[in-house]
């Protein structure tokens, strides 16, 4: 069966790889041939090779009710009684949208849940159940091709909150550290194979790391900062890396960060560079030295999220508690800032996020 009547197959495929990710569900429902084509691994490879993929930011963001905002004049209500949704930002166009709610959580996502992108899948893991406020080990997966949710295998190992989470963008999501229900920091690490819907325990880190940051760079899982049970909120400067090929951890680098700070905003900028926001500044690690890049605009001085993309940094933050969150793009070549448009319904606090290329 022809993909598109009267067109050669290669031309028809060239047309299909150019559709927007938002049209994937509609296009796949046109015919079995189109659905098979879009679902195939070759479709993604061709789309990537032709530079037709789209980069989107998916954020765990508190919902802002327009009526409540008009009545109070502040976002304090949303900040103190947050209900979280999955917001989608297209940095290239500045467009915002919202994903449908996950099954079992129609009235809001678990607080402090973590998300990661793997291919066309968005994986939502754990958090505090919005009804019971207990740590959840649930896993839900949203597929952008079909615009549907499915249930994944529960995260093993007992309650875990404030863990680090990152993916290799291929098929594996990593979970590291965090703490249990007794506030005991953890050093255990898990790997979730999305395609197989299976979890595996990896060797423990050398030490406990609560509120650490996970980054996959150069095929290695890098765990940055965090703190042990006894330190409770006093962040350390160390890091360690896991090599999946050898299944071993590297020796701990004690002075990886030049200051004990929350590593939440630490991101891989490519070209062997790491960026982080600290004390109102964006700083970069170059050749084993941390250097100041530029000051953060006062409007987003309290940065809640940062992501690197194509020679730029995307920062989302606010000027203070209960104030609207907004996004800024930093051009790393010119060090110039550009403010993104933030519709009223997408000015809530961003708790976590991930960048997908789909």
Short mmCIF file of C-alpha atoms in Angstrom, two decimals:
data_model
loop_
_atom_site.label_atom_id
_atom_site.label_comp_id
_atom_site.label_asym_id
_atom_site.label_seq_id
_atom_site.Cartn_x
_atom_site.Cartn_y
_atom_site.Cartn_z
CA UNK A 1 0.00 0.00 0.00
CA UNK A 2 1.32 3.43 -0.97
CA UNK A 3 2.00 5.86 1.84
CA UNK A 4 0.76 8.77 -0.28
CA UNK A 5 -1.02 8.05 -3.54
CA UNK A 6 0.98 8.84 -6.71
CA UNK A 7 4.12 9.73 -4.76
CA UNK A 8 7.31 7.65 -4.61
CA UNK A 9 7.90 6.08 -1.19
CA UNK A 10 11.00 8.14 -0.45
CA UNK A 11 9.15 11.39 -1.22
CA UNK A 12 6.18 10.31 0.91
CA UNK A 13 8.48 9.52 3.83
CA UNK A 14 10.20 12.87 3.33
CA UNK A 15 6.79 14.52 3.77
CA UNK A 16 5.88 12.56 6.90
CA UNK A 17 9.09 13.35 8.81
CA UNK A 18 8.22 17.05 8.56
CA UNK A 19 4.98 16.92 10.52
CA UNK A 20 4.79 18.59 13.93
CA UNK A 21 4.89 16.32 16.99
CA UNK A 22 1.46 17.73 17.91
CA UNK A 23 0.02 16.10 14.78
CA UNK A 24 1.50 12.64 15.41
CA UNK A 25 -1.73 11.14 16.86
CA UNK A 26 -3.92 12.47 14.04
CA UNK A 27 -1.52 11.41 11.30
CA UNK A 28 -1.03 7.92 12.73
CA UNK A 29 -4.81 7.40 12.72
CA UNK A 30 -5.11 8.12 8.97
CA UNK A 31 -4.14 4.60 7.91
CA UNK A 32 -2.36 1.46 9.08
CA UNK A 33 0.51 2.27 6.72
CA UNK A 34 1.01 5.72 8.22
CA UNK A 35 0.76 4.38 11.75
CA UNK A 36 3.34 1.67 10.99
CA UNK A 37 5.63 4.23 9.40
CA UNK A 38 5.49 6.71 12.28
CA UNK A 39 5.93 3.98 14.90
CA UNK A 40 9.03 2.56 13.21
CA UNK A 41 12.54 3.29 14.58
CA UNK A 42 13.57 4.27 11.06
CA UNK A 43 11.08 7.17 11.12
CA UNK A 44 12.86 8.72 14.11
CA UNK A 45 16.29 8.15 12.53
CA UNK A 46 15.22 9.85 9.29
CA UNK A 47 13.59 12.70 11.19
CA UNK A 48 16.79 13.25 13.19
CA UNK A 49 19.07 12.99 10.15
CA UNK A 50 16.98 15.57 8.27
CA UNK A 51 17.09 17.94 11.27
CA UNK A 52 13.28 17.84 11.53
CA UNK A 53 13.04 16.96 15.23
CA UNK A 54 11.54 19.46 17.65
CA UNK A 55 12.98 20.32 21.05
CA UNK A 56 10.40 20.79 23.77
CA UNK A 57 10.62 21.40 27.49
CA UNK A 58 8.20 19.44 29.65
CA UNK A 59 7.86 20.94 33.13
CA UNK A 60 6.20 19.82 36.35
CA UNK A 61 4.52 23.17 37.02
CA UNK A 62 2.01 24.35 39.61
CA UNK A 63 -1.34 25.23 38.12
CA UNK A 64 -2.46 28.85 38.26
CA UNK A 65 -6.20 29.46 38.37
CA UNK A 66 -7.00 32.73 36.61
CA UNK A 67 -10.05 33.42 38.80
CA UNK A 68 -8.09 32.90 42.01
CA UNK A 69 -5.34 35.16 40.74
CA UNK A 70 -7.77 37.96 39.95
CA UNK A 71 -9.42 37.65 43.36
CA UNK A 72 -6.19 37.65 45.37
CA UNK A 73 -3.90 39.64 43.11
CA UNK A 74 -1.09 37.24 44.03
CA UNK A 75 0.12 33.75 43.24
CA UNK A 76 0.45 32.94 46.92
CA UNK A 77 -2.55 30.60 46.91
CA UNK A 78 -1.03 28.57 44.08
CA UNK A 79 2.33 28.56 45.85
CA UNK A 80 0.99 27.34 49.21
CA UNK A 81 -1.61 24.88 47.89
CA UNK A 82 -0.01 23.72 44.64
CA UNK A 83 -1.63 21.42 42.13
CA UNK A 84 0.88 20.27 39.55
CA UNK A 85 0.41 19.78 35.83
CA UNK A 86 2.69 18.88 32.92
CA UNK A 87 3.34 22.04 30.93
CA UNK A 88 5.03 21.99 27.53
CA UNK A 89 7.15 24.86 26.22
CA UNK A 90 8.45 25.04 22.67
CA UNK A 91 11.53 27.27 23.15
CA UNK A 92 11.83 28.00 19.44
CA UNK A 93 8.30 29.42 19.13
CA UNK A 94 7.59 30.33 22.75
CA UNK A 95 4.31 28.40 22.63
CA UNK A 96 2.96 26.80 25.82
CA UNK A 97 0.50 23.92 26.17
CA UNK A 98 -0.57 21.30 28.72
CA UNK A 99 -0.45 17.50 28.55
CA UNK A 100 -3.53 15.50 29.59
CA UNK A 101 -3.47 14.34 33.23
CA UNK A 102 -1.95 10.99 34.11
CA UNK A 103 -4.26 8.10 35.05
CA UNK A 104 -4.95 7.86 38.78
CA UNK A 105 -3.99 11.54 39.16
CA UNK A 106 -6.76 13.48 37.37
CA UNK A 107 -6.56 16.32 39.90
CA UNK A 108 -2.83 16.88 39.84
CA UNK A 109 0.52 15.14 39.69
CA UNK A 110 2.31 13.79 42.77
CA UNK A 111 4.33 16.60 44.34
CA UNK A 112 8.11 16.21 43.87
CA UNK A 113 7.66 13.63 41.11
CA UNK A 114 10.49 13.34 38.59
CA UNK A 115 10.26 13.16 34.80
CA UNK A 116 12.61 12.05 32.03
CA UNK A 117 12.37 11.74 28.26
CA UNK A 118 13.23 8.57 26.34
CA UNK A 119 12.58 8.76 22.60
CA UNK A 120 8.91 9.61 22.15
CA UNK A 121 8.10 8.67 25.76
CA UNK A 122 7.86 10.88 28.83
CA UNK A 123 8.38 8.92 32.05
CA UNK A 124 6.83 10.23 35.31
CA UNK A 125 8.22 8.64 38.48
CA UNK A 126 7.29 8.80 42.15
CA UNK A 127 6.49 11.88 44.21
CA UNK A 128 4.03 12.45 47.05
CA UNK A 129 0.55 11.13 46.36
CA UNK A 130 -1.70 14.24 46.32
CA UNK A 131 -4.38 12.43 48.36
CA UNK A 132 -2.37 10.60 51.03
CA UNK A 133 0.85 12.68 50.90
CA UNK A 134 2.79 9.43 51.10
CA UNK A 135 5.76 8.70 48.85
CA UNK A 136 4.58 6.97 45.70
CA UNK A 137 6.60 4.48 43.66
CA UNK A 138 4.31 4.75 40.64
CA UNK A 139 5.51 5.03 37.04
CA UNK A 140 3.44 6.50 34.23
CA UNK A 141 4.54 6.91 30.63
CA UNK A 142 3.11 9.38 28.14
CA UNK A 143 3.70 8.57 24.49
CA UNK A 144 3.79 11.56 22.12
CA UNK A 145 3.08 9.43 19.05
CA UNK A 146 -0.30 8.24 20.31
CA UNK A 147 -0.98 10.98 22.91
CA UNK A 148 -1.83 8.24 25.42
CA UNK A 149 -0.69 7.18 28.89
CA UNK A 150 0.31 3.72 30.04
CA UNK A 151 1.27 2.32 33.44
CA UNK A 152 4.86 1.28 33.97
CA UNK A 153 6.35 -1.13 36.49
CA UNK A 154 6.53 0.40 39.97
CA UNK A 155 9.90 1.71 41.13
CA UNK A 156 11.34 -0.93 43.50
CA UNK A 157 13.22 -0.52 46.75
CA UNK A 158 10.69 1.11 49.05
CA UNK A 159 9.71 4.78 49.47
CA UNK A 160 12.09 7.29 47.88
CA UNK A 161 11.72 11.06 47.54
CA UNK A 162 13.95 13.92 46.35
CA UNK A 163 15.97 11.53 44.23
CA UNK A 164 18.03 12.48 41.19
CA UNK A 165 16.64 11.45 37.81
CA UNK A 166 18.09 11.50 34.30
CA UNK A 167 17.92 9.53 31.06
CA UNK A 168 20.27 8.54 28.29
CA UNK A 169 17.58 9.71 25.80
CA UNK A 170 17.68 6.25 24.25
CA UNK A 171 15.95 3.71 26.50
CA UNK A 172 17.16 4.03 30.12
CA UNK A 173 16.09 6.27 33.00
CA UNK A 174 18.33 6.45 36.08
CA UNK A 175 17.20 7.12 39.65
CA UNK A 176 19.82 7.87 42.31
CA UNK A 177 19.90 8.86 45.97
CA UNK A 178 17.11 10.78 47.67
CA UNK A 179 15.73 9.78 51.05
CA UNK A 180 13.29 7.28 52.55
CA UNK A 181 10.25 7.90 54.77
CA UNK A 182 12.50 8.31 57.83
CA UNK A 183 14.55 11.06 56.12
CA UNK A 184 17.50 8.70 55.79
CA UNK A 185 19.58 9.66 52.76
CA UNK A 186 20.12 6.87 50.22
CA UNK A 187 23.08 5.78 48.13
CA UNK A 188 21.26 3.21 46.02
CA UNK A 189 20.83 3.61 42.25
CA UNK A 190 18.25 2.10 39.88
CA UNK A 191 17.98 1.82 36.10
CA UNK A 192 14.64 1.62 34.31
CA UNK A 193 14.54 0.13 30.82
CA UNK A 194 11.50 1.82 29.29
CA UNK A 195 11.17 -0.52 26.30
CA UNK A 196 11.28 -3.64 28.50
CA UNK A 197 9.35 -2.01 31.36
CA UNK A 198 11.92 -3.45 33.76
CA UNK A 199 13.94 -2.09 36.69
CA UNK A 200 17.46 -3.15 37.67
CA UNK A 201 19.55 -2.28 40.72
CA UNK A 202 22.98 -0.79 39.98
CA UNK A 203 25.95 -0.77 42.37
CA UNK A 204 25.55 1.74 45.20
CA UNK A 205 27.24 5.10 45.11
CA UNK A 206 30.14 5.56 47.51
CA UNK A 207 28.02 7.67 49.85
CA UNK A 208 24.49 8.81 50.63
CA UNK A 209 23.23 11.66 48.47
CA UNK A 210 19.93 13.37 49.20
CA UNK A 211 18.79 16.07 46.71
CA UNK A 212 21.67 15.31 44.35
CA UNK A 213 21.66 15.98 40.59
CA UNK A 214 22.01 13.34 37.86
CA UNK A 215 23.40 14.11 34.40
CA UNK A 216 24.18 11.64 31.62
CA UNK A 217 27.18 12.89 29.64
CA UNK A 218 29.55 11.03 27.38
CA UNK A 219 27.72 7.77 28.08
CA UNK A 220 28.39 8.05 31.82
CA UNK A 221 26.02 8.79 34.67
CA UNK A 222 27.35 11.71 36.69
CA UNK A 223 25.92 12.30 40.19
CA UNK A 224 26.62 15.74 41.63
CA UNK A 225 26.37 17.08 45.16
CA UNK A 226 23.65 16.22 47.64
CA UNK A 227 24.15 15.51 51.33
CA UNK A 228 24.18 12.60 53.76
CA UNK A 229 21.67 11.98 56.56
CA UNK A 230 23.75 13.70 59.22
CA UNK A 231 24.34 16.83 57.12
CA UNK A 232 20.59 17.50 56.42
CA UNK A 233 20.58 20.25 53.81
CA UNK A 234 24.26 21.18 53.92
CA UNK A 235 25.25 20.37 50.37
CA UNK A 236 28.65 18.95 49.57
CA UNK A 237 30.84 19.71 46.55
CA UNK A 238 31.69 16.17 45.41
CA UNK A 239 30.64 14.10 42.41
CA UNK A 240 31.09 10.55 41.13
CA UNK A 241 30.47 8.84 37.79
CA UNK A 242 29.07 5.46 36.84
CA UNK A 243 30.35 3.71 33.71
CA UNK A 244 27.65 1.40 32.36
CA UNK A 245 30.20 -0.46 30.21
CA UNK A 246 32.28 -1.55 33.21
CA UNK A 247 29.43 -1.33 35.78
CA UNK A 248 31.75 0.58 38.11
CA UNK A 249 31.82 3.92 39.87
CA UNK A 250 34.75 6.28 39.50
CA UNK A 251 36.60 7.55 42.58
CA UNK A 252 34.79 10.46 44.23
CA UNK A 253 35.91 13.91 43.08
CA UNK A 254 35.64 15.83 46.35
CA UNK A 255 36.01 19.37 44.96
CA UNK A 256 33.93 19.04 41.81
CA UNK A 257 31.84 22.11 42.71
CA UNK A 258 33.72 25.14 43.99
CA UNK A 259 31.04 25.78 46.62
CA UNK A 260 28.60 23.67 48.60
CA UNK A 261 25.32 24.54 46.90
CA UNK A 262 22.09 22.91 45.69
CA UNK A 263 22.96 21.33 42.31
CA UNK A 264 19.37 21.47 41.00
CA UNK A 265 20.21 23.86 38.13
CA UNK A 266 23.39 22.07 37.03
CA UNK A 267 23.19 21.16 33.31
CA UNK A 268 25.44 19.70 30.63
CA UNK A 269 26.21 22.38 28.05
CA UNK A 270 28.12 20.12 25.67
CA UNK A 271 31.74 20.64 24.61
CA UNK A 272 32.78 19.33 28.02
CA UNK A 273 31.11 22.27 29.81
CA UNK A 274 28.75 22.31 32.78
CA UNK A 275 26.60 25.27 33.84
CA UNK A 276 24.96 26.06 37.17
CA UNK A 277 23.16 29.04 38.75
CA UNK A 278 24.68 30.23 42.00
CA UNK A 279 24.32 33.42 44.05
CA UNK A 280 22.49 35.23 41.26
CA UNK A 281 24.99 34.28 38.58
CA UNK A 282 25.35 31.74 35.79
CA UNK A 283 28.72 30.02 36.12
CA UNK A 284 30.42 27.50 33.84
CA UNK A 285 32.98 24.75 34.41
CA UNK A 286 35.74 25.02 31.79
CA UNK A 287 38.97 23.08 31.98
CA UNK A 288 38.44 22.22 35.65
CA UNK A 289 37.76 25.87 36.59
CA UNK A 290 34.44 27.48 37.44
CA UNK A 291 34.00 30.89 35.77
CA UNK A 292 31.24 33.50 35.96
CA UNK A 293 29.31 33.91 32.72
CA UNK A 294 26.73 36.59 33.52
CA UNK A 295 24.37 37.82 36.23
CA UNK A 296 20.82 36.47 36.27
CA UNK A 297 18.02 39.04 35.62
CA UNK A 298 16.31 40.22 38.81
CA UNK A 299 12.97 38.98 37.45
CA UNK A 300 14.17 35.37 37.71
CA UNK A 301 16.80 35.70 40.42
CA UNK A 302 15.23 32.68 42.18
CA UNK A 303 15.95 30.19 39.39
CA UNK A 304 13.97 26.98 39.72
CA UNK A 305 15.01 25.32 36.46
CA UNK A 306 17.75 25.59 33.83
CA UNK A 307 18.34 23.72 30.57
CA UNK A 308 20.98 23.98 27.84
CA UNK A 309 20.01 24.02 24.16
CA UNK A 310 21.87 24.88 20.95
CA UNK A 311 24.26 27.56 22.20
CA UNK A 312 21.75 28.95 24.70
CA UNK A 313 20.54 28.44 28.24
CA UNK A 314 16.86 28.42 29.15
CA UNK A 315 16.17 29.63 32.69
CA UNK A 316 12.83 29.67 34.50
CA UNK A 317 12.41 31.42 37.81
CA UNK A 318 10.78 34.25 39.75
CA UNK A 319 11.72 37.37 41.68
CA UNK A 320 10.51 35.87 44.96
CA UNK A 321 8.01 33.65 46.79
CA UNK A 322 4.52 33.71 45.29
CA UNK A 323 5.64 35.75 42.30
CA UNK A 324 5.04 34.71 38.67
CA UNK A 325 7.56 32.36 37.10
CA UNK A 326 8.84 33.27 33.67
CA UNK A 327 11.44 32.10 31.19
CA UNK A 328 14.54 33.79 29.81
CA UNK A 329 16.94 32.61 27.11
CA UNK A 330 20.64 33.40 27.46
CA UNK A 331 22.63 33.51 24.21
CA UNK A 332 25.98 32.07 25.28
CA UNK A 333 27.84 33.70 22.40
CA UNK A 334 26.69 37.27 23.05
CA UNK A 335 25.69 36.89 26.74
CA UNK A 336 22.42 38.64 25.88
CA UNK A 337 19.12 37.80 27.58
CA UNK A 338 15.76 37.41 25.81
CA UNK A 339 12.54 37.23 27.81
CA UNK A 340 10.02 34.58 26.76
CA UNK A 341 6.31 35.23 26.67
CA UNK A 342 4.62 33.52 29.63
CA UNK A 343 0.81 33.24 29.44
CA UNK A 344 -0.91 33.72 32.80
CA UNK A 345 -1.79 30.03 33.15
CA UNK A 346 1.86 29.06 32.77
CA UNK A 347 3.44 31.29 35.43
CA UNK A 348 3.31 28.75 38.27
CA UNK A 349 6.35 27.36 40.04
CA UNK A 350 8.40 24.88 37.99
CA UNK A 351 9.46 22.02 40.25
CA UNK A 352 11.22 19.80 37.73
CA UNK A 353 11.60 19.46 33.98
CA UNK A 354 13.31 17.74 31.10
CA UNK A 355 14.13 18.52 27.48
CA UNK A 356 12.90 16.14 24.77
CA UNK A 357 13.84 15.98 21.12
CA UNK A 358 10.94 14.42 19.23
#
